[in-house]
Amino acid sequence: SLRYGSSRIFRDAARTSSAINPSRRWFASSPPHEGVGMPSLSPTMESGTIAKWNLSEGEAFGPGDILCEVETDKATVDFEAQDEGVVAKILADAGPNEIPCGDPILVIVEDEDDVGAFKDFEAAAPAAAAEPAAAPEAPPAAAPAPVA
């Protein structure tokens, strides 16, 4: 199996993906936590799907545990933990929905007692893609002046 991840728990994917900054804090009042984005598991990967979650919310994991299976455009790859932690909130369901690389899929905490604080947690919605501005209409070209 391939090993990927972000932060101290998922070091390899942080080097190879546009995953969200794992030290980012969504709410100042929340216990210490890390957001994990969909990793980029190949140079051409722009999105993937979660084929299967191997852990559930509140479950502790350690180095080598397979958190989930990610389907890329070429293969299904194990997303493996590099350190220990606790799954606080799964943000992306397993299934056919394509998840862009970097979009949040998981919140992790170090202390199992902090899991309950994330029961109703939701990641911020990705910024809406800006609609392209309509090109201003060009004024009609002036007819050339007659030559006398």
Short mmCIF file of N, CA and C in Angstrom, two decimals:
data_model
loop_
_atom_site.label_atom_id
_atom_site.label_comp_id
_atom_site.label_asym_id
_atom_site.label_seq_id
_atom_site.Cartn_x
_atom_site.Cartn_y
_atom_site.Cartn_z
N SER A 1 0.84 -1.19 0.00
CA SER A 1 0.00 0.00 0.00
C SER A 1 0.88 1.24 0.00
N LEU A 2 0.37 2.31 -0.55
CA LEU A 2 1.08 3.58 -0.58
C LEU A 2 0.78 4.35 0.68
N ARG A 3 1.70 5.15 1.12
CA ARG A 3 1.49 5.95 2.33
C ARG A 3 1.37 7.41 1.95
N TYR A 4 0.26 8.01 2.36
CA TYR A 4 0.04 9.42 2.09
C TYR A 4 -0.59 10.06 3.30
N GLY A 5 -0.47 11.38 3.45
CA GLY A 5 -1.10 12.09 4.55
C GLY A 5 -0.67 13.53 4.60
N SER A 6 -1.05 14.23 5.67
CA SER A 6 -0.66 15.62 5.85
C SER A 6 -0.36 15.88 7.31
N SER A 7 0.32 16.95 7.61
CA SER A 7 0.70 17.34 8.95
C SER A 7 1.64 16.31 9.53
N ARG A 8 1.76 16.30 10.85
CA ARG A 8 2.63 15.32 11.47
C ARG A 8 2.02 13.94 11.36
N ILE A 9 0.72 13.87 11.23
CA ILE A 9 0.06 12.58 11.09
C ILE A 9 0.10 12.12 9.65
N PHE A 10 0.08 13.04 8.73
CA PHE A 10 0.01 12.71 7.31
C PHE A 10 1.12 13.42 6.54
N ARG A 11 2.34 13.22 6.93
CA ARG A 11 3.47 13.98 6.40
C ARG A 11 3.62 13.91 4.89
N ASP A 12 3.53 12.73 4.31
CA ASP A 12 3.83 12.59 2.89
C ASP A 12 2.91 13.40 2.00
N ALA A 13 1.61 13.38 2.25
CA ALA A 13 0.68 14.10 1.37
C ALA A 13 0.89 15.60 1.46
N ALA A 14 1.36 16.08 2.59
CA ALA A 14 1.61 17.52 2.70
C ALA A 14 2.66 17.94 1.69
N ARG A 15 3.56 17.03 1.39
CA ARG A 15 4.59 17.35 0.41
C ARG A 15 4.09 17.23 -1.02
N THR A 16 3.07 16.38 -1.22
CA THR A 16 2.66 16.08 -2.59
C THR A 16 1.28 16.59 -2.94
N SER A 17 0.62 17.29 -2.03
CA SER A 17 -0.75 17.70 -2.33
C SER A 17 -0.97 19.17 -2.03
N SER A 18 -2.12 19.61 -2.46
CA SER A 18 -2.54 20.96 -2.14
C SER A 18 -3.52 20.89 -0.97
N ALA A 19 -3.32 19.92 -0.08
CA ALA A 19 -4.21 19.75 1.07
C ALA A 19 -4.26 21.04 1.87
N ILE A 20 -5.39 21.24 2.54
CA ILE A 20 -5.53 22.44 3.35
C ILE A 20 -4.45 22.47 4.41
N ASN A 21 -4.11 23.63 4.87
CA ASN A 21 -3.11 23.78 5.91
C ASN A 21 -3.58 23.03 7.15
N PRO A 22 -2.88 21.97 7.56
CA PRO A 22 -3.37 21.15 8.66
C PRO A 22 -3.41 21.87 10.00
N SER A 23 -2.68 22.95 10.15
CA SER A 23 -2.71 23.65 11.44
C SER A 23 -3.80 24.72 11.48
N ARG A 24 -4.53 24.84 10.39
CA ARG A 24 -5.60 25.84 10.30
C ARG A 24 -6.67 25.56 11.35
N ARG A 25 -7.09 26.57 12.04
CA ARG A 25 -8.14 26.45 13.04
C ARG A 25 -9.40 27.09 12.49
N TRP A 26 -10.49 26.32 12.42
CA TRP A 26 -11.73 26.87 11.88
C TRP A 26 -12.44 27.72 12.91
N PHE A 27 -12.43 27.35 14.16
CA PHE A 27 -13.09 28.11 15.20
C PHE A 27 -12.14 28.26 16.38
N ALA A 28 -11.99 29.48 16.88
CA ALA A 28 -11.09 29.72 18.00
C ALA A 28 -11.56 29.01 19.25
N SER A 29 -12.88 28.79 19.40
CA SER A 29 -13.40 28.16 20.60
C SER A 29 -13.32 26.64 20.55
N SER A 30 -12.94 26.07 19.43
CA SER A 30 -12.83 24.62 19.31
C SER A 30 -11.55 24.13 19.96
N PRO A 31 -11.57 22.88 20.45
CA PRO A 31 -10.32 22.31 20.98
C PRO A 31 -9.29 22.22 19.85
N PRO A 32 -8.02 22.06 20.20
CA PRO A 32 -6.99 21.93 19.16
C PRO A 32 -7.34 20.79 18.20
N HIS A 33 -7.27 21.07 16.92
CA HIS A 33 -7.62 20.09 15.91
C HIS A 33 -6.88 20.39 14.61
N GLU A 34 -6.90 19.42 13.72
CA GLU A 34 -6.27 19.60 12.42
C GLU A 34 -7.26 19.17 11.34
N GLY A 35 -7.36 19.98 10.30
CA GLY A 35 -8.17 19.61 9.15
C GLY A 35 -7.30 18.91 8.13
N VAL A 36 -7.82 17.86 7.54
CA VAL A 36 -7.08 17.11 6.54
C VAL A 36 -7.83 17.20 5.23
N GLY A 37 -7.14 17.62 4.19
CA GLY A 37 -7.76 17.75 2.87
C GLY A 37 -7.55 16.51 2.03
N MET A 38 -8.35 16.41 0.97
CA MET A 38 -8.18 15.32 0.01
C MET A 38 -6.76 15.44 -0.54
N PRO A 39 -5.96 14.40 -0.37
CA PRO A 39 -4.57 14.49 -0.85
C PRO A 39 -4.49 14.33 -2.36
N SER A 40 -3.46 14.90 -2.92
CA SER A 40 -3.16 14.68 -4.33
C SER A 40 -2.19 13.50 -4.37
N LEU A 41 -2.67 12.37 -4.84
CA LEU A 41 -1.89 11.14 -4.78
C LEU A 41 -1.10 10.85 -6.05
N SER A 42 -1.19 11.74 -7.01
CA SER A 42 -0.38 11.63 -8.21
C SER A 42 -0.22 13.03 -8.80
N PRO A 43 0.78 13.21 -9.64
CA PRO A 43 1.00 14.55 -10.21
C PRO A 43 -0.18 15.07 -11.03
N THR A 44 -0.99 14.18 -11.59
CA THR A 44 -2.10 14.61 -12.43
C THR A 44 -3.44 14.60 -11.71
N MET A 45 -3.47 14.15 -10.47
CA MET A 45 -4.74 14.04 -9.75
C MET A 45 -5.28 15.41 -9.38
N GLU A 46 -6.52 15.68 -9.78
CA GLU A 46 -7.18 16.93 -9.43
C GLU A 46 -8.31 16.70 -8.44
N SER A 47 -8.84 15.47 -8.41
CA SER A 47 -9.91 15.12 -7.48
C SER A 47 -9.91 13.61 -7.29
N GLY A 48 -10.64 13.16 -6.29
CA GLY A 48 -10.75 11.74 -6.03
C GLY A 48 -12.04 11.46 -5.29
N THR A 49 -12.30 10.20 -5.04
CA THR A 49 -13.47 9.82 -4.25
C THR A 49 -13.03 8.96 -3.08
N ILE A 50 -13.78 9.04 -2.00
CA ILE A 50 -13.52 8.16 -0.86
C ILE A 50 -14.25 6.85 -1.17
N ALA A 51 -13.49 5.79 -1.41
CA ALA A 51 -14.11 4.50 -1.70
C ALA A 51 -14.66 3.88 -0.42
N LYS A 52 -13.91 4.05 0.68
CA LYS A 52 -14.30 3.41 1.94
C LYS A 52 -13.55 4.07 3.10
N TRP A 53 -14.29 4.40 4.15
CA TRP A 53 -13.66 4.84 5.40
C TRP A 53 -13.40 3.59 6.24
N ASN A 54 -12.20 3.43 6.75
CA ASN A 54 -11.85 2.28 7.57
C ASN A 54 -11.99 2.57 9.06
N LEU A 55 -12.14 3.84 9.42
CA LEU A 55 -12.32 4.24 10.81
C LEU A 55 -13.59 5.07 10.91
N SER A 56 -14.14 5.16 12.10
CA SER A 56 -15.32 5.99 12.30
C SER A 56 -15.00 7.09 13.29
N GLU A 57 -15.91 8.05 13.41
CA GLU A 57 -15.71 9.17 14.32
C GLU A 57 -15.55 8.65 15.74
N GLY A 58 -14.57 9.21 16.45
CA GLY A 58 -14.29 8.81 17.82
C GLY A 58 -13.28 7.68 17.93
N GLU A 59 -12.90 7.12 16.81
CA GLU A 59 -11.97 5.99 16.81
C GLU A 59 -10.52 6.49 16.76
N ALA A 60 -9.69 5.91 17.61
CA ALA A 60 -8.27 6.25 17.65
C ALA A 60 -7.53 5.47 16.56
N PHE A 61 -6.44 6.04 16.09
CA PHE A 61 -5.61 5.37 15.09
C PHE A 61 -4.15 5.59 15.42
N GLY A 62 -3.31 4.78 14.84
CA GLY A 62 -1.87 4.87 15.05
C GLY A 62 -1.13 4.76 13.74
N PRO A 63 0.19 4.87 13.80
CA PRO A 63 1.00 4.79 12.58
C PRO A 63 0.71 3.49 11.83
N GLY A 64 0.52 3.61 10.54
CA GLY A 64 0.27 2.45 9.70
C GLY A 64 -1.19 2.09 9.52
N ASP A 65 -2.08 2.66 10.35
CA ASP A 65 -3.51 2.38 10.19
C ASP A 65 -4.01 3.02 8.90
N ILE A 66 -4.87 2.30 8.19
CA ILE A 66 -5.46 2.82 6.96
C ILE A 66 -6.71 3.60 7.33
N LEU A 67 -6.70 4.90 7.11
CA LEU A 67 -7.84 5.74 7.44
C LEU A 67 -8.97 5.55 6.44
N CYS A 68 -8.63 5.58 5.17
CA CYS A 68 -9.64 5.40 4.12
C CYS A 68 -8.95 4.95 2.85
N GLU A 69 -9.78 4.54 1.90
CA GLU A 69 -9.29 4.19 0.57
C GLU A 69 -9.77 5.28 -0.39
N VAL A 70 -8.83 5.82 -1.15
CA VAL A 70 -9.13 6.92 -2.08
C VAL A 70 -9.02 6.40 -3.51
N GLU A 71 -10.07 6.61 -4.28
CA GLU A 71 -10.04 6.25 -5.70
C GLU A 71 -9.54 7.45 -6.48
N THR A 72 -8.47 7.23 -7.24
CA THR A 72 -7.94 8.27 -8.11
C THR A 72 -8.38 7.94 -9.54
N ASP A 73 -7.89 8.71 -10.48
CA ASP A 73 -8.21 8.43 -11.88
C ASP A 73 -7.55 7.15 -12.38
N LYS A 74 -6.59 6.63 -11.60
CA LYS A 74 -5.84 5.46 -12.07
C LYS A 74 -5.91 4.25 -11.15
N ALA A 75 -6.15 4.44 -9.85
CA ALA A 75 -6.09 3.32 -8.91
C ALA A 75 -6.79 3.68 -7.61
N THR A 76 -6.98 2.67 -6.77
CA THR A 76 -7.47 2.90 -5.42
C THR A 76 -6.27 2.81 -4.49
N VAL A 77 -6.07 3.85 -3.68
CA VAL A 77 -4.87 3.97 -2.86
C VAL A 77 -5.26 4.09 -1.39
N ASP A 78 -4.51 3.41 -0.52
CA ASP A 78 -4.73 3.52 0.92
C ASP A 78 -4.19 4.84 1.43
N PHE A 79 -4.95 5.52 2.25
CA PHE A 79 -4.53 6.77 2.91
C PHE A 79 -4.12 6.37 4.32
N GLU A 80 -2.83 6.30 4.56
CA GLU A 80 -2.28 5.71 5.77
C GLU A 80 -1.78 6.76 6.76
N ALA A 81 -2.12 6.55 8.04
CA ALA A 81 -1.66 7.46 9.10
C ALA A 81 -0.17 7.24 9.36
N GLN A 82 0.51 8.32 9.67
CA GLN A 82 1.93 8.26 10.00
C GLN A 82 2.17 8.37 11.51
N ASP A 83 1.20 8.88 12.25
CA ASP A 83 1.28 9.05 13.69
C ASP A 83 -0.05 8.65 14.29
N GLU A 84 -0.22 8.94 15.58
CA GLU A 84 -1.48 8.61 16.23
C GLU A 84 -2.38 9.83 16.35
N GLY A 85 -3.66 9.57 16.52
CA GLY A 85 -4.65 10.63 16.66
C GLY A 85 -6.02 10.01 16.85
N VAL A 86 -7.05 10.86 16.82
CA VAL A 86 -8.43 10.41 16.96
C VAL A 86 -9.25 11.10 15.88
N VAL A 87 -10.10 10.33 15.21
CA VAL A 87 -11.00 10.89 14.20
C VAL A 87 -12.08 11.67 14.93
N ALA A 88 -12.11 12.99 14.75
CA ALA A 88 -13.12 13.83 15.40
C ALA A 88 -14.36 13.97 14.52
N LYS A 89 -14.16 14.15 13.23
CA LYS A 89 -15.30 14.36 12.32
C LYS A 89 -14.90 13.95 10.91
N ILE A 90 -15.74 13.14 10.29
CA ILE A 90 -15.57 12.80 8.88
C ILE A 90 -16.42 13.80 8.10
N LEU A 91 -15.79 14.54 7.22
CA LEU A 91 -16.47 15.62 6.48
C LEU A 91 -16.91 15.21 5.09
N ALA A 92 -16.39 14.10 4.58
CA ALA A 92 -16.72 13.65 3.22
C ALA A 92 -17.19 12.20 3.28
N ASP A 93 -18.39 11.96 2.80
CA ASP A 93 -18.92 10.60 2.80
C ASP A 93 -18.24 9.76 1.73
N ALA A 94 -18.19 8.45 1.99
CA ALA A 94 -17.73 7.52 0.96
C ALA A 94 -18.80 7.47 -0.11
N GLY A 95 -18.38 7.35 -1.33
CA GLY A 95 -19.34 7.28 -2.42
C GLY A 95 -18.81 7.88 -3.69
N PRO A 96 -19.67 8.05 -4.66
CA PRO A 96 -19.23 8.45 -6.00
C PRO A 96 -18.89 9.93 -6.17
N ASN A 97 -19.11 10.75 -5.15
CA ASN A 97 -18.87 12.19 -5.31
C ASN A 97 -17.39 12.50 -5.43
N GLU A 98 -17.04 13.23 -6.49
CA GLU A 98 -15.66 13.67 -6.68
C GLU A 98 -15.35 14.79 -5.69
N ILE A 99 -14.21 14.69 -5.03
CA ILE A 99 -13.78 15.70 -4.07
C ILE A 99 -12.49 16.32 -4.60
N PRO A 100 -12.48 17.62 -4.85
CA PRO A 100 -11.26 18.26 -5.34
C PRO A 100 -10.12 18.13 -4.32
N CYS A 101 -8.91 17.97 -4.83
CA CYS A 101 -7.74 17.89 -3.95
C CYS A 101 -7.67 19.16 -3.11
N GLY A 102 -7.44 18.97 -1.83
CA GLY A 102 -7.36 20.09 -0.90
C GLY A 102 -8.64 20.35 -0.14
N ASP A 103 -9.80 19.91 -0.67
CA ASP A 103 -11.05 20.11 0.06
C ASP A 103 -11.05 19.25 1.32
N PRO A 104 -11.56 19.78 2.43
CA PRO A 104 -11.51 19.05 3.70
C PRO A 104 -12.30 17.74 3.66
N ILE A 105 -11.67 16.68 4.19
CA ILE A 105 -12.34 15.38 4.28
C ILE A 105 -12.44 14.86 5.71
N LEU A 106 -11.64 15.42 6.62
CA LEU A 106 -11.50 14.83 7.94
C LEU A 106 -10.98 15.86 8.94
N VAL A 107 -11.44 15.75 10.19
CA VAL A 107 -10.88 16.56 11.28
C VAL A 107 -10.33 15.58 12.30
N ILE A 108 -9.12 15.84 12.76
CA ILE A 108 -8.50 14.96 13.75
C ILE A 108 -8.12 15.76 15.00
N VAL A 109 -8.10 15.06 16.12
CA VAL A 109 -7.68 15.64 17.40
C VAL A 109 -6.71 14.67 18.06
N GLU A 110 -6.00 15.17 19.05
CA GLU A 110 -5.08 14.30 19.79
C GLU A 110 -5.76 13.64 20.97
N ASP A 111 -6.75 14.31 21.55
CA ASP A 111 -7.40 13.83 22.77
C ASP A 111 -8.81 13.34 22.48
N GLU A 112 -9.09 12.09 22.81
CA GLU A 112 -10.41 11.50 22.56
C GLU A 112 -11.53 12.30 23.23
N ASP A 113 -11.24 12.96 24.34
CA ASP A 113 -12.25 13.76 25.03
C ASP A 113 -12.72 14.96 24.21
N ASP A 114 -11.96 15.36 23.19
CA ASP A 114 -12.31 16.52 22.36
C ASP A 114 -13.25 16.18 21.20
N VAL A 115 -13.49 14.91 20.95
CA VAL A 115 -14.30 14.50 19.79
C VAL A 115 -15.70 15.09 19.84
N GLY A 116 -16.35 15.10 20.99
CA GLY A 116 -17.72 15.59 21.11
C GLY A 116 -17.89 17.04 20.69
N ALA A 117 -16.84 17.83 20.80
CA ALA A 117 -16.92 19.25 20.42
C ALA A 117 -17.11 19.42 18.91
N PHE A 118 -16.90 18.36 18.14
CA PHE A 118 -16.99 18.46 16.68
C PHE A 118 -18.23 17.76 16.12
N LYS A 119 -19.16 17.40 16.99
CA LYS A 119 -20.37 16.69 16.56
C LYS A 119 -21.09 17.42 15.44
N ASP A 120 -21.27 18.72 15.57
CA ASP A 120 -22.00 19.51 14.57
C ASP A 120 -21.07 20.34 13.68
N PHE A 121 -19.80 20.02 13.68
CA PHE A 121 -18.80 20.77 12.93
C PHE A 121 -19.03 20.61 11.43
N GLU A 122 -18.90 21.71 10.71
CA GLU A 122 -18.96 21.69 9.25
C GLU A 122 -17.82 22.54 8.72
N ALA A 123 -17.17 22.04 7.71
CA ALA A 123 -16.10 22.81 7.08
C ALA A 123 -16.72 23.96 6.31
N ALA A 124 -15.99 25.03 6.19
CA ALA A 124 -16.46 26.16 5.40
C ALA A 124 -16.64 25.71 3.97
N ALA A 125 -17.70 26.18 3.33
CA ALA A 125 -17.95 25.83 1.93
C ALA A 125 -16.85 26.42 1.07
N PRO A 126 -16.41 25.68 0.05
CA PRO A 126 -15.39 26.24 -0.83
C PRO A 126 -15.92 27.52 -1.48
N ALA A 127 -15.02 28.42 -1.75
CA ALA A 127 -15.43 29.68 -2.38
C ALA A 127 -16.09 29.38 -3.71
N ALA A 128 -17.21 30.03 -3.94
CA ALA A 128 -17.93 29.80 -5.20
C ALA A 128 -17.05 30.27 -6.35
N ALA A 129 -17.06 29.50 -7.38
CA ALA A 129 -16.27 29.88 -8.55
C ALA A 129 -16.87 31.15 -9.13
N ALA A 130 -16.02 32.10 -9.35
CA ALA A 130 -16.51 33.36 -9.90
C ALA A 130 -16.96 33.14 -11.34
N GLU A 131 -18.12 33.69 -11.65
CA GLU A 131 -18.60 33.57 -13.02
C GLU A 131 -17.78 34.51 -13.89
N PRO A 132 -17.42 34.04 -15.07
CA PRO A 132 -16.63 34.93 -15.93
C PRO A 132 -17.45 36.17 -16.27
N ALA A 133 -16.80 37.29 -16.23
CA ALA A 133 -17.48 38.55 -16.55
C ALA A 133 -17.77 38.59 -18.04
N ALA A 134 -18.94 39.09 -18.38
CA ALA A 134 -19.29 39.21 -19.79
C ALA A 134 -18.38 40.24 -20.43
N ALA A 135 -17.90 39.92 -21.60
CA ALA A 135 -17.03 40.87 -22.30
C ALA A 135 -17.87 42.06 -22.72
N PRO A 136 -17.38 43.27 -22.49
CA PRO A 136 -18.16 44.43 -22.91
C PRO A 136 -18.28 44.43 -24.44
N GLU A 137 -19.45 44.87 -24.89
CA GLU A 137 -19.65 44.91 -26.34
C GLU A 137 -18.77 46.00 -26.93
N ALA A 138 -18.10 45.64 -27.99
CA ALA A 138 -17.23 46.61 -28.66
C ALA A 138 -18.11 47.53 -29.50
N PRO A 139 -17.79 48.83 -29.51
CA PRO A 139 -18.58 49.72 -30.36
C PRO A 139 -18.37 49.33 -31.82
N PRO A 140 -19.39 49.55 -32.64
CA PRO A 140 -19.22 49.18 -34.05
C PRO A 140 -18.04 49.93 -34.64
N ALA A 141 -17.32 49.24 -35.49
CA ALA A 141 -16.15 49.86 -36.11
C ALA A 141 -16.60 51.00 -37.01
N ALA A 142 -15.87 52.09 -36.97
CA ALA A 142 -16.22 53.24 -37.81
C ALA A 142 -15.89 52.91 -39.25
N ALA A 143 -16.76 53.32 -40.14
CA ALA A 143 -16.52 53.09 -41.56
C ALA A 143 -15.37 53.97 -42.01
N PRO A 144 -14.52 53.46 -42.87
CA PRO A 144 -13.40 54.29 -43.32
C PRO A 144 -13.93 55.52 -44.08
N ALA A 145 -13.23 56.60 -43.92
CA ALA A 145 -13.63 57.84 -44.61
C ALA A 145 -13.40 57.67 -46.11
N PRO A 146 -14.33 58.20 -46.90
CA PRO A 146 -14.13 58.08 -48.36
C PRO A 146 -12.92 58.89 -48.80
N VAL A 147 -12.23 58.36 -49.75
CA VAL A 147 -11.05 59.04 -50.29
C VAL A 147 -11.50 59.87 -51.49
N ALA A 148 -11.14 61.15 -51.52
CA ALA A 148 -11.58 62.00 -52.62
C ALA A 148 -10.52 62.21 -53.63
#
